[in-house]
Short mmCIF file of C-alpha atoms and ligand atoms in Angstrom, two decimals:
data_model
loop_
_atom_site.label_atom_id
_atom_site.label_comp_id
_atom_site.label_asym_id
_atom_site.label_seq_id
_atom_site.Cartn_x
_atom_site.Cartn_y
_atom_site.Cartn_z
CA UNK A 1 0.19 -17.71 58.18
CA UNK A 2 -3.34 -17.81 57.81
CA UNK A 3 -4.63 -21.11 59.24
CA UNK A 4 -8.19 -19.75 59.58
CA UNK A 5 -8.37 -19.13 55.80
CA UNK A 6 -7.18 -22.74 55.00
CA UNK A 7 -9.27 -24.62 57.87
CA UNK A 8 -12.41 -22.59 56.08
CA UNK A 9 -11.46 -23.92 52.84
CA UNK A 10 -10.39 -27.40 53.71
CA UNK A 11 -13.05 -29.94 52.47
CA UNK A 12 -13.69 -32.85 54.34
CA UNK A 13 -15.55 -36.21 52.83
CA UNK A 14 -17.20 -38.37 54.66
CA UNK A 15 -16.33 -41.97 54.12
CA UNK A 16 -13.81 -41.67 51.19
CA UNK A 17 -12.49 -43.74 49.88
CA UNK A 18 -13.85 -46.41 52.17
CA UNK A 19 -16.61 -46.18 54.77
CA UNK A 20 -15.75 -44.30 58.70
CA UNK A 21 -12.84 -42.25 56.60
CA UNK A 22 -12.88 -38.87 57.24
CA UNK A 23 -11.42 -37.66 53.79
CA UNK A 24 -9.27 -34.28 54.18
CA UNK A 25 -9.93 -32.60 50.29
CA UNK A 26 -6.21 -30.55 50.02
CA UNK A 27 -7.92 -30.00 46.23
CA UNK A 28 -10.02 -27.55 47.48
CA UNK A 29 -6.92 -25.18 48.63
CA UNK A 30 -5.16 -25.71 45.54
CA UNK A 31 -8.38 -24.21 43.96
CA UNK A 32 -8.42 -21.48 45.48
CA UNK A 33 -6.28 -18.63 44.55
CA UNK A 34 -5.73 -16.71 48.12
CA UNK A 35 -5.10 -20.08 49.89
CA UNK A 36 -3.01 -21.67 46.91
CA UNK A 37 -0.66 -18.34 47.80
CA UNK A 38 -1.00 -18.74 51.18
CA UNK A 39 0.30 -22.99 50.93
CA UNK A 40 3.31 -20.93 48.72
CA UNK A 41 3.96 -18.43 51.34
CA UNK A 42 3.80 -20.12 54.17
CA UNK A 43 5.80 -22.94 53.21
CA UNK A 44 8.75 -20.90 51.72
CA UNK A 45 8.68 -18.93 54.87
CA UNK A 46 9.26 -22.64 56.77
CA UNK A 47 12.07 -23.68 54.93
CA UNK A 48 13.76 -20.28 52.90
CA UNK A 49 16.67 -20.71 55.65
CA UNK A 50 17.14 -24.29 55.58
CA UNK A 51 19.99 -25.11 52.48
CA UNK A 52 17.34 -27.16 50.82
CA UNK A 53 18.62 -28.11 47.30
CA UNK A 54 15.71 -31.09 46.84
CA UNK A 55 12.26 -31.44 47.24
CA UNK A 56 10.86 -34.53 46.93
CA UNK A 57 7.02 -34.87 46.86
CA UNK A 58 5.02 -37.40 47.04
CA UNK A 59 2.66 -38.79 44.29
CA UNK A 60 0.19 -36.97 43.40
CA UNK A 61 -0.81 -34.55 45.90
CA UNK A 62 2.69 -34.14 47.43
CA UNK A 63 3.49 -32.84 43.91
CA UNK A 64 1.43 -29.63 43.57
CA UNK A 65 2.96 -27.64 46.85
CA UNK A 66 6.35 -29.52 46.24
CA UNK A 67 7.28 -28.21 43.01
CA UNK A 68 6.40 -24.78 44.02
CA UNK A 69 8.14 -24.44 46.48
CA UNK A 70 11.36 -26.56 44.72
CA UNK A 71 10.91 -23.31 42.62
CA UNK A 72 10.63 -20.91 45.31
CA UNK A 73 13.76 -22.30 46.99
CA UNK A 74 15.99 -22.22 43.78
CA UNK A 75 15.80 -26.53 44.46
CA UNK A 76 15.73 -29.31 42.49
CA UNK A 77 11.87 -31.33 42.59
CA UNK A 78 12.38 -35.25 42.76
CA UNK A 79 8.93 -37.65 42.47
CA UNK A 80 8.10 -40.29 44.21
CA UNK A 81 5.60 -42.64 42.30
CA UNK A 82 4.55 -45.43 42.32
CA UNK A 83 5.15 -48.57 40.62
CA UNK A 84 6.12 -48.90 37.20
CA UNK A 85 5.57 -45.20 36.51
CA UNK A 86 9.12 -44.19 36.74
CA UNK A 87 11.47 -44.70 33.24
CA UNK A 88 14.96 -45.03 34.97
CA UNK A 89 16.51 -47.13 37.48
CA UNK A 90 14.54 -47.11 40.68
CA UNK A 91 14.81 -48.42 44.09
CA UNK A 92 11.66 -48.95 46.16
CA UNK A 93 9.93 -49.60 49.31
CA UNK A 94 6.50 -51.14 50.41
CA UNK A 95 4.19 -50.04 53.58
CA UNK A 96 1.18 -49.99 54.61
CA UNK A 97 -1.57 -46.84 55.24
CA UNK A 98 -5.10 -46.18 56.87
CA UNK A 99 -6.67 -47.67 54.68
CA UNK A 100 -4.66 -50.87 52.26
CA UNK A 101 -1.17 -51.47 51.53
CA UNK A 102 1.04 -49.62 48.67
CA UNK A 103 4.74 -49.52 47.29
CA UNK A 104 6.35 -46.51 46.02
CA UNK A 105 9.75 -45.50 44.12
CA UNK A 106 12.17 -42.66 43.28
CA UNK A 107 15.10 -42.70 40.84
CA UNK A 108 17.92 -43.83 41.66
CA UNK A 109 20.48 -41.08 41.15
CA UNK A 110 17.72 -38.35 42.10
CA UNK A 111 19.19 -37.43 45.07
CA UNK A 112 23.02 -36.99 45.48
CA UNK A 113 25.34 -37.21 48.77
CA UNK A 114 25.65 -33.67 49.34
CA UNK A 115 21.65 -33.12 49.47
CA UNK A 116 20.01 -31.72 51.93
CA UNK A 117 16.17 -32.92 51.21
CA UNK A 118 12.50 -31.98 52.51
CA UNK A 119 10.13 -34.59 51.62
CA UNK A 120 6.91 -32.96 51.51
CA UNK A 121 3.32 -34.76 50.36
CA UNK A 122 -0.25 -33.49 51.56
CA UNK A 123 -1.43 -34.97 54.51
CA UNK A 124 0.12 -37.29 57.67
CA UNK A 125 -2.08 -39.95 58.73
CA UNK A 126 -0.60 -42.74 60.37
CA UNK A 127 2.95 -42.02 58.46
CA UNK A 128 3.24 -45.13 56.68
CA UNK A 129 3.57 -43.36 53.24
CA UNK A 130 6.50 -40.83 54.59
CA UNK A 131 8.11 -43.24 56.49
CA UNK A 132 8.94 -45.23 53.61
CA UNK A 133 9.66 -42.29 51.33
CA UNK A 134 12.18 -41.33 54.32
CA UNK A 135 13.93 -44.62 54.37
CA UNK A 136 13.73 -44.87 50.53
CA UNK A 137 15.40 -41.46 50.52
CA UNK A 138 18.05 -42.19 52.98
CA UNK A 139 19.25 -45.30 51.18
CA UNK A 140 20.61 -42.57 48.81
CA UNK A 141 22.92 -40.91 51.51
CA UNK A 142 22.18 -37.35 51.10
CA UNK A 143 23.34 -35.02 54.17
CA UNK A 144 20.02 -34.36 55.85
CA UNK A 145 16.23 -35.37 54.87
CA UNK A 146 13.67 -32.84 56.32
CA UNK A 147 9.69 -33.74 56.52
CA UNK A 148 6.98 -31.60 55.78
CA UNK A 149 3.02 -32.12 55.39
CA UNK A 150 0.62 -29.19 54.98
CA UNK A 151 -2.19 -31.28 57.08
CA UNK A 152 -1.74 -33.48 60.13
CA UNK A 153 -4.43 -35.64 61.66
CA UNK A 154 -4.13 -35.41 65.06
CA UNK A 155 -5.10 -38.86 66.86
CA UNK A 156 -3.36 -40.67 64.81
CA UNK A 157 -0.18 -40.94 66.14
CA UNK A 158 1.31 -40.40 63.12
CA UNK A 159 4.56 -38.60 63.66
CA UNK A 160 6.19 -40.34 66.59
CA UNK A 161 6.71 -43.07 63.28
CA UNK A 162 9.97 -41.02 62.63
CA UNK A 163 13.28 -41.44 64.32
CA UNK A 164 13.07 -38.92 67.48
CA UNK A 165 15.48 -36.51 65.95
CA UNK A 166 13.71 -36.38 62.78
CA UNK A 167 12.48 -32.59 61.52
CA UNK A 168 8.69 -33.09 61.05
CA UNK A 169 7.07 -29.85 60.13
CA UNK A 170 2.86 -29.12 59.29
CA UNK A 171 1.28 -26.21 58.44
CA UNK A 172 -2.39 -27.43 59.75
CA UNK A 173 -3.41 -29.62 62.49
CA UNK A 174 -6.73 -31.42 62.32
CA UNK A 175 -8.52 -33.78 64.47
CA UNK A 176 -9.14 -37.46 62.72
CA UNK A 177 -12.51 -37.19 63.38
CA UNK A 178 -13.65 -33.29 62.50
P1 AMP B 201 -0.48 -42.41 55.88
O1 AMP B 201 0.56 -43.23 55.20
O2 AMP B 201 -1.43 -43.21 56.72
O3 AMP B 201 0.14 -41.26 56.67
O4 AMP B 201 -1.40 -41.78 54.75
C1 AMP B 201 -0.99 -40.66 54.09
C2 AMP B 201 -1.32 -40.71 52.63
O5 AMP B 201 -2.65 -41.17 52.37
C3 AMP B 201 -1.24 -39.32 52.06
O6 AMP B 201 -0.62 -39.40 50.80
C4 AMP B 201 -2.66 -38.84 51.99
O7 AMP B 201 -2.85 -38.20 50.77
C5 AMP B 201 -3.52 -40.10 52.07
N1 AMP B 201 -4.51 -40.05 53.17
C6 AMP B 201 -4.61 -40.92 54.21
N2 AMP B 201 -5.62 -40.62 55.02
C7 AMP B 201 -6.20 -39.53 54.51
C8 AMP B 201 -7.31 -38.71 54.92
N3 AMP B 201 -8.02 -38.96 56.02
N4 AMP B 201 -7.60 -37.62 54.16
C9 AMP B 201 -6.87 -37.35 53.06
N5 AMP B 201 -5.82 -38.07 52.61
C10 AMP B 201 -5.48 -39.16 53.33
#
């Protein structure tokens, strides 16, 4: 993979959404048409060997690489939204984030007993978000759940939020602060 090419083209703003954040733009990859390939490759490379049959992402930004690579791995995409925006029976979970407090939801049949699932959304902060998406999707008994992010802040402490055994994958790590 080349991590150069996406650290080069990741955009960071300053204090977004809320002063002393240090906002990581994934926009600006999706943008691009040589890293927008790269997220594709590199992420179907991670997981081409892994029996995935659904991809969850995250809303919004966990949808863009998610449904790609649902595609590329001949999967099934799932969303996770947030309130209210799904039409059919939903079961959901509330957490909190960096910055606020937010609930989310997935259908209810979306994901069946014999699934094996990678959640994937943009970025791991302090793993609020993914944590609940994990427990949300585990409530729905599928064989395995797999976690991916294409950015992790290191400093954070983010991933030792999972259970130990948990499969937590990234393709970038950057410092909270940078
Ligand atoms: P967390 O639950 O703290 O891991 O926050 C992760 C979610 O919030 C992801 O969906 C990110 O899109 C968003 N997020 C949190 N912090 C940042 C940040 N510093 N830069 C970009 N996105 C962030």
């Amino acid at each position: 993979m080349n991590q150069d090419l996406l650290l080069k083209n990741l955009r960071n703003i300053p204090d977004f959404p809320i002063p002393g954040i240090q906002f990581k733009d994934v926009t600006s990859l999706f943008k691009n048409p040589a890293c927008l390939q790269e997220l594709d490759n590199a992420l179907y490379e991670m997981y081409k060997d892994c029996g995935i049959t659904k991809v969850v992402g995250i809303e919004s930004r966990g949808f863009v690489m998610g449904a790609a690579l649902a595609v590329r791995l001949g999967a099934g995409f799932v969303p996770i939204r947030k309130p209210g925006k799904l039409p059919a029976e939903t079961i959901s979970e509330s957490y909190s984030k960096e910055y606020g407090t937010d609930t989310i939801e997935i259908h209810k049949d979306a994901i069946e007993e014999g699934d094996v699932v990678l959640i994937h959304d943009d970025l791991l902060a302090t793993g609020g978000t993914m944590l609940a998406a994990y427990n949300l999707v585990k409530k729905l008994n599928p064989e395995k759940v797999m976690i991916n992010f294409i950015i992790e802040l290191d400093g954070l402490g983010g991933r030792a939020i999972f259970p130990e055994e948990t499969d937590v994958k990234t393709l970038l790590v950057v410092e909270v602060d940078e």
